[in-house]
Coordinates of C-alpha atoms in Angstrom, one line a residue:
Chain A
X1 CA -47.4 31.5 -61.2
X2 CA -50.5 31.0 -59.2
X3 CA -52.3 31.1 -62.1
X4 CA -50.0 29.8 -64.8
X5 CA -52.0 27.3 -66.0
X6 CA -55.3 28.3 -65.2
X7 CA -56.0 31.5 -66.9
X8 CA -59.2 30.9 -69.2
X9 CA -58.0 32.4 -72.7
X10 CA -60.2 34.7 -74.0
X11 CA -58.8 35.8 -77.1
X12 CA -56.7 32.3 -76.8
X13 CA -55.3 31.3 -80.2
X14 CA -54.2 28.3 -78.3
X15 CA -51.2 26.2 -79.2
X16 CA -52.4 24.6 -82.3
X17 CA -53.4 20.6 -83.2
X18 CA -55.6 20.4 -86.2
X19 CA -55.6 22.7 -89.0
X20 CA -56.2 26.0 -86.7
X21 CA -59.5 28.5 -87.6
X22 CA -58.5 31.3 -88.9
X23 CA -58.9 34.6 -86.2
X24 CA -59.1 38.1 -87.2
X25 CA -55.1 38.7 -86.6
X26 CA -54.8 36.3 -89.3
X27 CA -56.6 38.4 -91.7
X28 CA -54.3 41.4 -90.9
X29 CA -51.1 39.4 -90.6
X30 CA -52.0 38.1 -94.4
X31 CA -52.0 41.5 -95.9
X32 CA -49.6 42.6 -98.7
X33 CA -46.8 45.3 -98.0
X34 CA -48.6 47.7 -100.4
X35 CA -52.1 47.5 -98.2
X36 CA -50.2 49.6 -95.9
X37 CA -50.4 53.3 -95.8
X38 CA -48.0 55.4 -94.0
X39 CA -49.4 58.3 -91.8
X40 CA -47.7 61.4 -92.7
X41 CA -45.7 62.9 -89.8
X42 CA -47.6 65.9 -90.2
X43 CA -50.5 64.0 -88.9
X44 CA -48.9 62.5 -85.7
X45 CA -49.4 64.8 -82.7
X46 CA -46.6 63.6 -80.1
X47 CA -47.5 63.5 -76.7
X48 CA -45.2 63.6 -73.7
X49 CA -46.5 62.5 -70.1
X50 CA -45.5 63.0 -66.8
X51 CA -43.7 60.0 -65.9
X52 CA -42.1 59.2 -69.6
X53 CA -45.3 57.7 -71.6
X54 CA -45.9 58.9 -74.7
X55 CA -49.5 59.0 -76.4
X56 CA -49.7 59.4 -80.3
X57 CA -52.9 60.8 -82.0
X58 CA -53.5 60.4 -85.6
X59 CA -55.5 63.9 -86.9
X60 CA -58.3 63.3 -89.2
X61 CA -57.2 66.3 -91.5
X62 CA -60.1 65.3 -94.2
X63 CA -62.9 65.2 -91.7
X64 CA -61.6 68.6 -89.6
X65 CA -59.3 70.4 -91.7
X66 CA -59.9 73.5 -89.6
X67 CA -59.1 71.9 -86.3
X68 CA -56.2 70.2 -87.1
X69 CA -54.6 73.2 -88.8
X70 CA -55.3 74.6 -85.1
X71 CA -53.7 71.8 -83.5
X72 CA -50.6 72.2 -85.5
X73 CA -50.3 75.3 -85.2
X74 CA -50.7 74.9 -80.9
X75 CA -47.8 72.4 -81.4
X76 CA -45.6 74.5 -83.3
X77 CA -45.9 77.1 -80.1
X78 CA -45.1 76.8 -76.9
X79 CA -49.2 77.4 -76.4
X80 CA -49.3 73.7 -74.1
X81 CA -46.4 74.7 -71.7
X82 CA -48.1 73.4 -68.4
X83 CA -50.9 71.1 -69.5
X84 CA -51.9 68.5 -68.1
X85 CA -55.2 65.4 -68.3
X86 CA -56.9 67.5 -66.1
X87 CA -60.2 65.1 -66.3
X88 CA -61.2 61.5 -66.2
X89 CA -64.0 60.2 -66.3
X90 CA -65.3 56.8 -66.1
X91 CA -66.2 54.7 -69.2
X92 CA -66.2 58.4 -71.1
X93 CA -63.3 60.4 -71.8
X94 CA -59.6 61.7 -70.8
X95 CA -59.8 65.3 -71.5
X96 CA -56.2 67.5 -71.8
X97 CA -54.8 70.9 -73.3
X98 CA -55.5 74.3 -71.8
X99 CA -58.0 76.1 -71.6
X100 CA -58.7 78.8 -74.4
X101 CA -58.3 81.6 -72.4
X102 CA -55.3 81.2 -70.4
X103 CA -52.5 81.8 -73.1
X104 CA -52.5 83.8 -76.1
X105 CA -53.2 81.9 -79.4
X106 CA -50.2 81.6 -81.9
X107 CA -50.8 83.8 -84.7
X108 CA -53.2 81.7 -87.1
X109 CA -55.2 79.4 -84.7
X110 CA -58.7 79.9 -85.5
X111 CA -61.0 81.4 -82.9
X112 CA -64.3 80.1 -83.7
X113 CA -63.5 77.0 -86.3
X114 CA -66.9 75.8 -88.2
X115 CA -68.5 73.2 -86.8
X116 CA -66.2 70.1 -88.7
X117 CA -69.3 67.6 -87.1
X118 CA -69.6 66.4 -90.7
X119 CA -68.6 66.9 -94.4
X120 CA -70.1 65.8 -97.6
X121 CA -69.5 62.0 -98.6
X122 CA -68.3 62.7 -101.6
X123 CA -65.1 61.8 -102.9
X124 CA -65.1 59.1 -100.1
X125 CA -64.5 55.9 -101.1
X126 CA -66.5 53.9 -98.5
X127 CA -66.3 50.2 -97.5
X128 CA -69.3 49.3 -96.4
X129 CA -68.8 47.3 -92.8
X130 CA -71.9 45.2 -93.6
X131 CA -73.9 45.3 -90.4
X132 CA -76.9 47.1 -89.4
X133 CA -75.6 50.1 -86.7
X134 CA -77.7 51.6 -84.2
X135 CA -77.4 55.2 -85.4
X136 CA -76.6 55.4 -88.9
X137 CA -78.4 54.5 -91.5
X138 CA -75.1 53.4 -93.1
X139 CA -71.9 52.8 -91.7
X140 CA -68.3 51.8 -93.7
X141 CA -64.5 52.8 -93.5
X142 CA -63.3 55.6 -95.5
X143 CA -59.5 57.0 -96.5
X144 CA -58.7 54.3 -93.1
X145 CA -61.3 55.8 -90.8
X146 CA -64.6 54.7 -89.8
X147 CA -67.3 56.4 -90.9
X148 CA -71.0 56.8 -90.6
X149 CA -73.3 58.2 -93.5
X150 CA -76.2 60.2 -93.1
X151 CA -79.7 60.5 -95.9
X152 CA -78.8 63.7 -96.5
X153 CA -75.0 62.7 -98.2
X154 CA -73.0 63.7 -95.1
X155 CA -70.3 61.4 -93.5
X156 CA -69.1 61.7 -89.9
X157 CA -66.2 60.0 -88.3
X158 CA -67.7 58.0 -85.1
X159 CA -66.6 58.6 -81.2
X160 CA -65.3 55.0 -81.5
X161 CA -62.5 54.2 -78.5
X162 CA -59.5 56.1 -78.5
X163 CA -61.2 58.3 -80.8
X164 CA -59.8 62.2 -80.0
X165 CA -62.3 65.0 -79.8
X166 CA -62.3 69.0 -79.7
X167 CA -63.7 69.7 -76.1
X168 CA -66.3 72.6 -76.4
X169 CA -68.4 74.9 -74.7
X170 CA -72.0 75.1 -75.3
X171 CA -73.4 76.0 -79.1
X172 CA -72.4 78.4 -81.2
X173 CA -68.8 77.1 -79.3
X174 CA -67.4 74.6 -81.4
X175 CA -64.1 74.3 -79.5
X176 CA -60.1 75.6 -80.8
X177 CA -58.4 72.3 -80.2
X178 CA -56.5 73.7 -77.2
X179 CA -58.5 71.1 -74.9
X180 CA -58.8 67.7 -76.7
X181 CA -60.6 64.4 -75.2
X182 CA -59.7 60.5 -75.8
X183 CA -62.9 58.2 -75.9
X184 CA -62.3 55.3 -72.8
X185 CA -65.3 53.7 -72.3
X186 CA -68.0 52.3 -74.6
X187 CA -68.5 54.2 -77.8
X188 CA -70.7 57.1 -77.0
X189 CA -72.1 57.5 -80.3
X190 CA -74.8 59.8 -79.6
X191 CA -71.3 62.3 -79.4
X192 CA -71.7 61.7 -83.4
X193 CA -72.5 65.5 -85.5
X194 CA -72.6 67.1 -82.2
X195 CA -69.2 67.6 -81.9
X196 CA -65.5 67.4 -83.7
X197 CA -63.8 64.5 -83.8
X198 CA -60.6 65.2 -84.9
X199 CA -58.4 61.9 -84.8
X200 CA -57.1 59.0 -83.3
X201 CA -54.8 57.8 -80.4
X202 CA -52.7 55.2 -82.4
X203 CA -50.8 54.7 -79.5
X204 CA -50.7 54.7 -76.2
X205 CA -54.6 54.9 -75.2
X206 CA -53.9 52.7 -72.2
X207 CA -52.1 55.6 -70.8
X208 CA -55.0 57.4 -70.9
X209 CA -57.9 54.7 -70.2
X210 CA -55.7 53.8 -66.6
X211 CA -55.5 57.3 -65.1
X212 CA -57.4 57.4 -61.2
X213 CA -60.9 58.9 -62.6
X214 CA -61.8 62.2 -60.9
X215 CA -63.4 62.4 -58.2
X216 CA -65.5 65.5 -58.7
X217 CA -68.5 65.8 -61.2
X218 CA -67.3 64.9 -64.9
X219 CA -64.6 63.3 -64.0
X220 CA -62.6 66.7 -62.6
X221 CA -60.4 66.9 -59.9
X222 CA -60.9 68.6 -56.9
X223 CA -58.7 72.1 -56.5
X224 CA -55.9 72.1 -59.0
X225 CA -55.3 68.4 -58.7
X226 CA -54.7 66.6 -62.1
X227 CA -54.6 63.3 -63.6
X228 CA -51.5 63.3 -65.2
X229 CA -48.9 66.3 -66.4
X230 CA -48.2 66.5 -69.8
X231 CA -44.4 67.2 -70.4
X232 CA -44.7 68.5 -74.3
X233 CA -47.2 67.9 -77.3
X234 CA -45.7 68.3 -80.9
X235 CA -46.3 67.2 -84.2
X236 CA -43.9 64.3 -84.9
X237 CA -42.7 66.2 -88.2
X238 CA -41.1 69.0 -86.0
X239 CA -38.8 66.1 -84.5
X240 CA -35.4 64.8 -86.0
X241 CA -36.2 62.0 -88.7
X242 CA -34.7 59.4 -86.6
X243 CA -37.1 60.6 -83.6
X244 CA -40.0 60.5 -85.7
X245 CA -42.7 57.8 -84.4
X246 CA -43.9 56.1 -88.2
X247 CA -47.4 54.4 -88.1
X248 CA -49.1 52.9 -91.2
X249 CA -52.7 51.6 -91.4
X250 CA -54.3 48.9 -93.7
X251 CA -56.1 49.9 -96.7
X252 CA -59.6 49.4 -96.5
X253 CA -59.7 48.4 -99.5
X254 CA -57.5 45.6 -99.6
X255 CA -58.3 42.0 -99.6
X256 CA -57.0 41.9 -96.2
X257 CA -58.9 44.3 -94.9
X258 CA -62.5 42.7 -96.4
X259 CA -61.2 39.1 -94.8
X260 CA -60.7 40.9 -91.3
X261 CA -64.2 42.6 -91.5
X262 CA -65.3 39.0 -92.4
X263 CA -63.8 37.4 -89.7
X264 CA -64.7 40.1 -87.0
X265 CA -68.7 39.5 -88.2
X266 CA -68.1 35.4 -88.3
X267 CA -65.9 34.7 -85.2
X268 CA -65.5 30.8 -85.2
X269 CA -63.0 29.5 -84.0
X270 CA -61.0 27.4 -80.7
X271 CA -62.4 30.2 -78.3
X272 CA -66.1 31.7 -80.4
X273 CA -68.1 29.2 -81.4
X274 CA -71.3 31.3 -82.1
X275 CA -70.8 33.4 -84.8
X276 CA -73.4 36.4 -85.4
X277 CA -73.1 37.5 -88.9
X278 CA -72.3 41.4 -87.9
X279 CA -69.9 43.4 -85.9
X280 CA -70.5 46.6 -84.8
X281 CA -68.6 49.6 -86.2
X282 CA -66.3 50.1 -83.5
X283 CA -65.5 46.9 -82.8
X284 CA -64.1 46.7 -86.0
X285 CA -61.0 49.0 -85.6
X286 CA -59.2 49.9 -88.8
X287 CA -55.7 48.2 -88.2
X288 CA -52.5 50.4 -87.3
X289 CA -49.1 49.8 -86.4
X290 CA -45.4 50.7 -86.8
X291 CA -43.8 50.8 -90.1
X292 CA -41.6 47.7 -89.5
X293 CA -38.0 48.9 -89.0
X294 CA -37.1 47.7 -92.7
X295 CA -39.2 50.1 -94.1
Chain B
X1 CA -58.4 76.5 -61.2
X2 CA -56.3 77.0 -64.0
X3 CA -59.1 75.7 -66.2
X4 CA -62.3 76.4 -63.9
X5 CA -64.1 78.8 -66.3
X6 CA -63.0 77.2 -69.5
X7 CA -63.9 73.6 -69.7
X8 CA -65.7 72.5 -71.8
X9 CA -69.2 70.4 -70.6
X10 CA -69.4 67.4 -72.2
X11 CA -72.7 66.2 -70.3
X12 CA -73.3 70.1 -69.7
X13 CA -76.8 70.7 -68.2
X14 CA -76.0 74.1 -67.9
X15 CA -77.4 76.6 -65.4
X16 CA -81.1 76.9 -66.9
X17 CA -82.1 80.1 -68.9
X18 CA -85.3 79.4 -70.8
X19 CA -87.2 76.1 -70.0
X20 CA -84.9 73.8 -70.4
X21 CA -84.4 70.7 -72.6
X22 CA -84.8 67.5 -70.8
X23 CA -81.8 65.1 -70.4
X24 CA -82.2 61.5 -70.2
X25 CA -81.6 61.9 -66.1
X26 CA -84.4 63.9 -66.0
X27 CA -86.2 61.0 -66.6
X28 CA -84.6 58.7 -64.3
X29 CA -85.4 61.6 -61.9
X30 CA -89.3 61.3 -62.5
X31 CA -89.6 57.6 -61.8
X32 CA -91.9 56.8 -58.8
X33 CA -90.9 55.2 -55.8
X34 CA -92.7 52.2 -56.9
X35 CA -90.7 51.9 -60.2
X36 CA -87.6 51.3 -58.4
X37 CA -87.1 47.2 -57.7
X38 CA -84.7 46.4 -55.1
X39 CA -81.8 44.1 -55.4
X40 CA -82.3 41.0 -53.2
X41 CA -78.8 41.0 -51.2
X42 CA -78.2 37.2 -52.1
X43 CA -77.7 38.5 -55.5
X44 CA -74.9 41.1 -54.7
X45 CA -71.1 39.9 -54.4
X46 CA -69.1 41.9 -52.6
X47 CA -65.2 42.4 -52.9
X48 CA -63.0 44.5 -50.9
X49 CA -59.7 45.7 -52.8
X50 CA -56.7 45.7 -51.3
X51 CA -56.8 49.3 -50.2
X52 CA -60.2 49.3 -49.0
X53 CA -62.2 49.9 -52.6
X54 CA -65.2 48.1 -52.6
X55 CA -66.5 46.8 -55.8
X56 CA -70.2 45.4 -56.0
X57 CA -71.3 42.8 -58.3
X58 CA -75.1 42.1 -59.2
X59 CA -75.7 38.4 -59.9
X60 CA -78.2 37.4 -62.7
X61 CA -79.2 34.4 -61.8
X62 CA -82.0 34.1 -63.9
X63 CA -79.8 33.8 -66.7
X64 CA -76.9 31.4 -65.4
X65 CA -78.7 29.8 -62.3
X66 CA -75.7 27.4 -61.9
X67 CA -72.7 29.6 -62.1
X68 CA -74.6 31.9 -60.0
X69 CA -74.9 29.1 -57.1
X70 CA -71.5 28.0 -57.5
X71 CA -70.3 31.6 -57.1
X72 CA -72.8 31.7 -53.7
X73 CA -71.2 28.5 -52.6
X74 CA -67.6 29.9 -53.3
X75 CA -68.1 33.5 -51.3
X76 CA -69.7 31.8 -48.4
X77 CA -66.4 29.5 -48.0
X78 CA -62.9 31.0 -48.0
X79 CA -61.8 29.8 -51.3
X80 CA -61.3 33.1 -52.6
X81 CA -58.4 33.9 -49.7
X82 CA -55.6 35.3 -51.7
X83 CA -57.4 36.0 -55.3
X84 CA -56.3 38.9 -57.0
X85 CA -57.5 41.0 -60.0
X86 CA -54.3 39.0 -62.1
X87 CA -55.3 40.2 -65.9
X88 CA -56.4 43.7 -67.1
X89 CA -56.2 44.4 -70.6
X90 CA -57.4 47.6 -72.7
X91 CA -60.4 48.2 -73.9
X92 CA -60.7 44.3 -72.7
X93 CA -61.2 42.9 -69.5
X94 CA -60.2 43.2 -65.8
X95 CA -60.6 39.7 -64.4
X96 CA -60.0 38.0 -60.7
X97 CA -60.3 35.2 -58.8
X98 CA -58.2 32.0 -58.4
X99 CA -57.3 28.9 -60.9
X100 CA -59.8 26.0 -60.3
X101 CA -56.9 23.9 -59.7
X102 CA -55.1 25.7 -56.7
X103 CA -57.7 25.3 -53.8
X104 CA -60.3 21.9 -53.2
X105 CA -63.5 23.3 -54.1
X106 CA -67.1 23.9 -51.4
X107 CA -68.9 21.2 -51.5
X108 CA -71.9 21.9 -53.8
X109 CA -69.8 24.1 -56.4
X110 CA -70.6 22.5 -60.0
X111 CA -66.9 21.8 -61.6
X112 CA -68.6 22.3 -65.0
X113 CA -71.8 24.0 -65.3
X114 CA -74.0 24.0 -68.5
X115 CA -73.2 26.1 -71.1
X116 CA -75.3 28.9 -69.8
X117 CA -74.8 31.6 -72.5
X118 CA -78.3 31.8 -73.4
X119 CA -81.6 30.6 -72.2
X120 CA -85.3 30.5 -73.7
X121 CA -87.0 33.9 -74.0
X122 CA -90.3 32.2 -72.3
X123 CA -90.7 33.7 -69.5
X124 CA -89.0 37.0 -70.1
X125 CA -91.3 40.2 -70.1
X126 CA -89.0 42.0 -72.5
X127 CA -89.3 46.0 -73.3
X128 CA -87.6 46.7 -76.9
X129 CA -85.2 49.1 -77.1
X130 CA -86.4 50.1 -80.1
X131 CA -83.2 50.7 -82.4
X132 CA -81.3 48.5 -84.2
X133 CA -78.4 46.1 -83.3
X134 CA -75.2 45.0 -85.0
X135 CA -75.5 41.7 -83.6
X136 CA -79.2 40.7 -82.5
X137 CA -82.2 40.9 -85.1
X138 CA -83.9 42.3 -81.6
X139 CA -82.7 43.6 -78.5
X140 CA -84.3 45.1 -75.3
X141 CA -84.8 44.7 -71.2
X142 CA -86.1 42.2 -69.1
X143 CA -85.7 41.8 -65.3
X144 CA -83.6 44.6 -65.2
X145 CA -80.7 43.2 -67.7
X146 CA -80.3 44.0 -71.6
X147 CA -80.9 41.2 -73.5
X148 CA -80.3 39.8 -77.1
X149 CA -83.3 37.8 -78.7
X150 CA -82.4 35.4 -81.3
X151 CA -85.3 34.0 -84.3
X152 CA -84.7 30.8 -82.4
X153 CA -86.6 32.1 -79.3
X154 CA -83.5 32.6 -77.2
X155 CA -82.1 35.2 -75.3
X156 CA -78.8 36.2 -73.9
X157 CA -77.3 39.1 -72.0
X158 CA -75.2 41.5 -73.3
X159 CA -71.7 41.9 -72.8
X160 CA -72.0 45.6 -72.1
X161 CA -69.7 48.1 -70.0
X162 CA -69.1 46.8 -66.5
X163 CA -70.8 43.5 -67.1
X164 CA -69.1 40.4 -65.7
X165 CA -68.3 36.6 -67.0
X166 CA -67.3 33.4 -66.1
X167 CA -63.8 33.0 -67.3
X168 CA -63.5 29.6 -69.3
X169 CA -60.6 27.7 -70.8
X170 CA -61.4 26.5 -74.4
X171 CA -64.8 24.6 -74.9
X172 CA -65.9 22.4 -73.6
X173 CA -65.1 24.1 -70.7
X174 CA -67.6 26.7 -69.0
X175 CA -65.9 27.8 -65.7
X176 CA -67.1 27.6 -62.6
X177 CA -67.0 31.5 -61.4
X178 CA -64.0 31.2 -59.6
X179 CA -62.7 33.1 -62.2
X180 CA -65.0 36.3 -63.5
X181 CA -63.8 39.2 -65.3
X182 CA -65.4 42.7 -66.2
X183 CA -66.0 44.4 -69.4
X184 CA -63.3 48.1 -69.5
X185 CA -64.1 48.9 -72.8
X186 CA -66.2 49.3 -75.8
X187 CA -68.8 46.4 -75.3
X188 CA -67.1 43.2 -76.8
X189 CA -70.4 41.9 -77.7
X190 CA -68.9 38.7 -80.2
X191 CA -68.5 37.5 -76.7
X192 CA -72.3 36.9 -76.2
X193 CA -73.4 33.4 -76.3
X194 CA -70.0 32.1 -76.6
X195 CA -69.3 32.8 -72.6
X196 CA -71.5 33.1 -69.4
X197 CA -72.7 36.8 -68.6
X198 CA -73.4 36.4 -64.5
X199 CA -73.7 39.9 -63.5
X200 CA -72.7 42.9 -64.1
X201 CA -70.5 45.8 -61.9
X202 CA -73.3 48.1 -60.0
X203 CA -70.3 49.8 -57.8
X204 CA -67.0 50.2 -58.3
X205 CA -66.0 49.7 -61.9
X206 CA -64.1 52.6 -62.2
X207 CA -62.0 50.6 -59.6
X208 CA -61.2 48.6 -62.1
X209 CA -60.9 50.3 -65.4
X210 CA -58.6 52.5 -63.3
X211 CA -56.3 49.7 -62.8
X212 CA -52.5 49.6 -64.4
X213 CA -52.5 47.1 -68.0
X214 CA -50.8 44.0 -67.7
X215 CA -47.6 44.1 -69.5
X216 CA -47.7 41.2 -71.0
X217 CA -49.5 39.3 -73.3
X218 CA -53.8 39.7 -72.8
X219 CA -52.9 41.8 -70.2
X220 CA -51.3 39.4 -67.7
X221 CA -48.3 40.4 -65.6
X222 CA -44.8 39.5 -65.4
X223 CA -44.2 36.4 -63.0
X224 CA -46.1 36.8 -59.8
X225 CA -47.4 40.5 -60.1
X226 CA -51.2 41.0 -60.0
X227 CA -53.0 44.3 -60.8
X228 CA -54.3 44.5 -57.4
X229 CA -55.0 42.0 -54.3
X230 CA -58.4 41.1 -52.8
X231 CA -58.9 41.6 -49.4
X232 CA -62.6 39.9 -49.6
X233 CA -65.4 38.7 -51.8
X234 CA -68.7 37.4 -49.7
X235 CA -72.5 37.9 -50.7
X236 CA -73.9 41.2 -49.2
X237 CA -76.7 38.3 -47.5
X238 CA -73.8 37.2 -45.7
X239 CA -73.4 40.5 -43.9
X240 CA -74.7 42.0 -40.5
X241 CA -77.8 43.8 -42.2
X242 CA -76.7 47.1 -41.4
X243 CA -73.3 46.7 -43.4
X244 CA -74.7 45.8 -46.1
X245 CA -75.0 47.5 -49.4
X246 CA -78.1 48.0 -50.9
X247 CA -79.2 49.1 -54.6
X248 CA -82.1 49.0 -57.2
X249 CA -83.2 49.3 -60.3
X250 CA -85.3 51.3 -62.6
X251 CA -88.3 49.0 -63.7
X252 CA -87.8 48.7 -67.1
X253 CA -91.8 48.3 -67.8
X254 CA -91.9 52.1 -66.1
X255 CA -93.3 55.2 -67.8
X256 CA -89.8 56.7 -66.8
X257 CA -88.2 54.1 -68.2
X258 CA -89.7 54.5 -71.7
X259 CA -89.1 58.0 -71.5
X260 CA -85.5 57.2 -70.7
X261 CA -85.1 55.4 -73.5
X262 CA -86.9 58.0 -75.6
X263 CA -84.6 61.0 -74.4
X264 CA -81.2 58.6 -75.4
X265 CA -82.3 58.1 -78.3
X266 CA -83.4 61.6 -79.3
X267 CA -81.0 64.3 -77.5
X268 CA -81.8 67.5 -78.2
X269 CA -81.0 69.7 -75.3
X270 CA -78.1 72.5 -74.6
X271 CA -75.4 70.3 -75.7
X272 CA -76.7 67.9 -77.9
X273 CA -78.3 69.2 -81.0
X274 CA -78.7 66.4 -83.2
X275 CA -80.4 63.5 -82.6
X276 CA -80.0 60.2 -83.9
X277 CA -83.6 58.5 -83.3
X278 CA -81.7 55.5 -82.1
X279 CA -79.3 54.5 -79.6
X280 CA -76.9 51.1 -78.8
X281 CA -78.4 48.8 -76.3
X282 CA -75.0 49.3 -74.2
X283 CA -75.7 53.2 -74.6
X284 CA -79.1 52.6 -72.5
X285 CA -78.0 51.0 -69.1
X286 CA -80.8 50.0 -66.5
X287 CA -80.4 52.5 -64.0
X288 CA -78.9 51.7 -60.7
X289 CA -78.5 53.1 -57.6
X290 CA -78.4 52.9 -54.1
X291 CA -81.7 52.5 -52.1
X292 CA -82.5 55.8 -50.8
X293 CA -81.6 56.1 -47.0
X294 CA -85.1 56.7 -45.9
X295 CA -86.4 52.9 -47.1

């Protein structure tokens, strides 16, 4: 109430009089049925917190085949009984799982996965973004994922936020997918090729992003303290149909999708007035949402 | 305990076998006395959260002079008795204060400052960063602040991690800095030059991230509820001198500075093993910290 009126509006689509300028939502909200790809359920890794929140990752299967046949595998066990977010840290990562050596592994998890930091680009079908990046030489969208492309013809998927790694030790370590971090902070990019990024959190990030940040070095707790508790974490194809989160995500190669990358780069509108011509990669996330209910 | 041995280290600078690898702190370690610059305490806001968390703000008011002296001239008065951080949204913003409307303001505050989003590059002694932006043809330091350079010989500050704005209404408004909010995400930088930068968080931002989403929409909350009330916000200046807080930064015309740079854009050490030969502007923050106890 205080406030009511007051509140600047940042991302303000105000309450329109002349013909309005269109905003990035627009571009989205203008796509086509079929520039919507379902996520299969096998890819949806359900997430159960303390409390009642639940956080859904999207695995990258064509980036880190490897690591996600881990992660499935860990879900189909009862391998995460007890885990928890056991660090926080600020504008860096949520970190969860258990550690490698406290269970045994289900039978198939691989011990020592290959290093899934990259793969070859080909039989990508990249979408350029369009604007210079401070990393890659090239940088696009791919199969719904942002990518980066190296010289050499290597892609990597980019540490973007909400973007789910494979928490590892030192080299030759290349992590089992048993402890898993969320990006929630600025885009540590230099994380790019030096570790596996395995996925997404489609929803439910800001259950992550809000936890109290640890208090010890990294972002740990001190003693056994933890952030959060994590009730159970399955693969949403293990649940009853009608439990099943469903999540689609536009086409990259859609009309809808090139107008939204357009928009992002060229903001001009009742709020931006100073468009700059380029976006960067990550703030150009590839849209996702529920499968409307009619579908 | 249940995870001591077994956690991964993301920032690992692991206990040293053969000479070990530098890591950008290293470099921040090196810097001289004389490289650090202290803050002047007329440029540092204080705010007290409900709670007793302090959160310190570093005013830049060689980039928006005006909103800077409105937001002295509104700290030294009681204007700010019963603000509230009142919006955070994901990967977004946290923002505080109180509506222009609801209190008469100082005299001396400007009800509608110039547009202060950028301001000539004369004048600035500016360090490059030396890799390429999405956004700016160049980008680099000056003062202490990252900066954006435009062909037309202008330069802004960045909306990076932690930095802070003057909430507007739709243009022509520019608000007065009764109203700031703080980057919580991945650095929204379409924002530059459409919005004031002022500042940025140099204590306390995880105060913020940390702080429940707004429910509603932009991330405001349901009737009354705020995300957290302020207790205080005066200029450290305004304090007796031994209570108040005192910080500086890392000259970015400094040897260790350059080096700095150099080691986040080339990581090569026990964790990192490839290097990118660039790094984003927002992935290279002018180091901060509080004056050592024996100056």
């Amino acid at each position: 109430m205080r406030h009511a009126l007051l509140l600047l509006a940042l991302l303000a689509t105000a309450a329109a009089s002349p013909p309005k300028k269109p905003v990035p939502q627009d571009a989205i909200d203008s796509a086509r049925p079929a520039d919507w790809k379902e996520i299969p359920a096998d890819d949806l890794l359900v997430m159960t917190l303390d409390g009642g929140g639940k956080v859904v990752v999207q695995l990258a299967p064509a980036f880190a085949p490897v690591h996600a046949a881990n992660i499935r595998r860990l879900a189909a066990s009862d391998y995460w009984k007890g885990a928890a977010v056991y660090r926080v840290q600020d504008n860096y990562v949520a970190q969860w799982g258990i550690g490698d050596a406290v269970h045994p592994f289900p039978a198939g998890v691989v011990k020592l996965p290959p290093a899934e930091y990259w793969r070859s680009a080909k039989g990508l079908n990249v979408t350029p973004l369009g604007s210079s990046d401070s990393y890659a030489p090239r940088v696009g969208f791919a199969g719904g994922w942002p990518v980066a492309l190296e010289k050499d013809g290597t892609a990597n998927l980019t540490h973007c936020y909400g973007y789910v790694g494979v928490a590892r030790d030192l080299a030759p370590d290349t992590g089992t997918g048993a402890e898993l971090y969320a990006i929630i902070g600025n885009a540590p990019r230099a994380l790019d090729r030096n570790i596996a990024v395995v996925g997404r959190v489609i929803q439910g990030i800001d259950l992550l992003s809000s936890l109290p940040r640890g208090s010890e070095k990294m972002g740990f707790f001190k003693g056994n303290a933890v952030a959060r508790p994590i009730v159970s974490m399955v693969m949403a194809s293990s649940l009853a149909p009608a439990d099943r989160p469903r999540f689609e995500y536009l086409d990259d190669h859609s009309a809808a999708f090139a107008r939204y990358l357009h928009l992002k780069a060229n903001r001009n509108d009742d709020f931006f007035r100073f468009g700059w011509g380029g976006v960067d990669l990550c703030n150009a996330p590839v849209p996702v949402r529920p499968v409307p209910a009619h579908r």
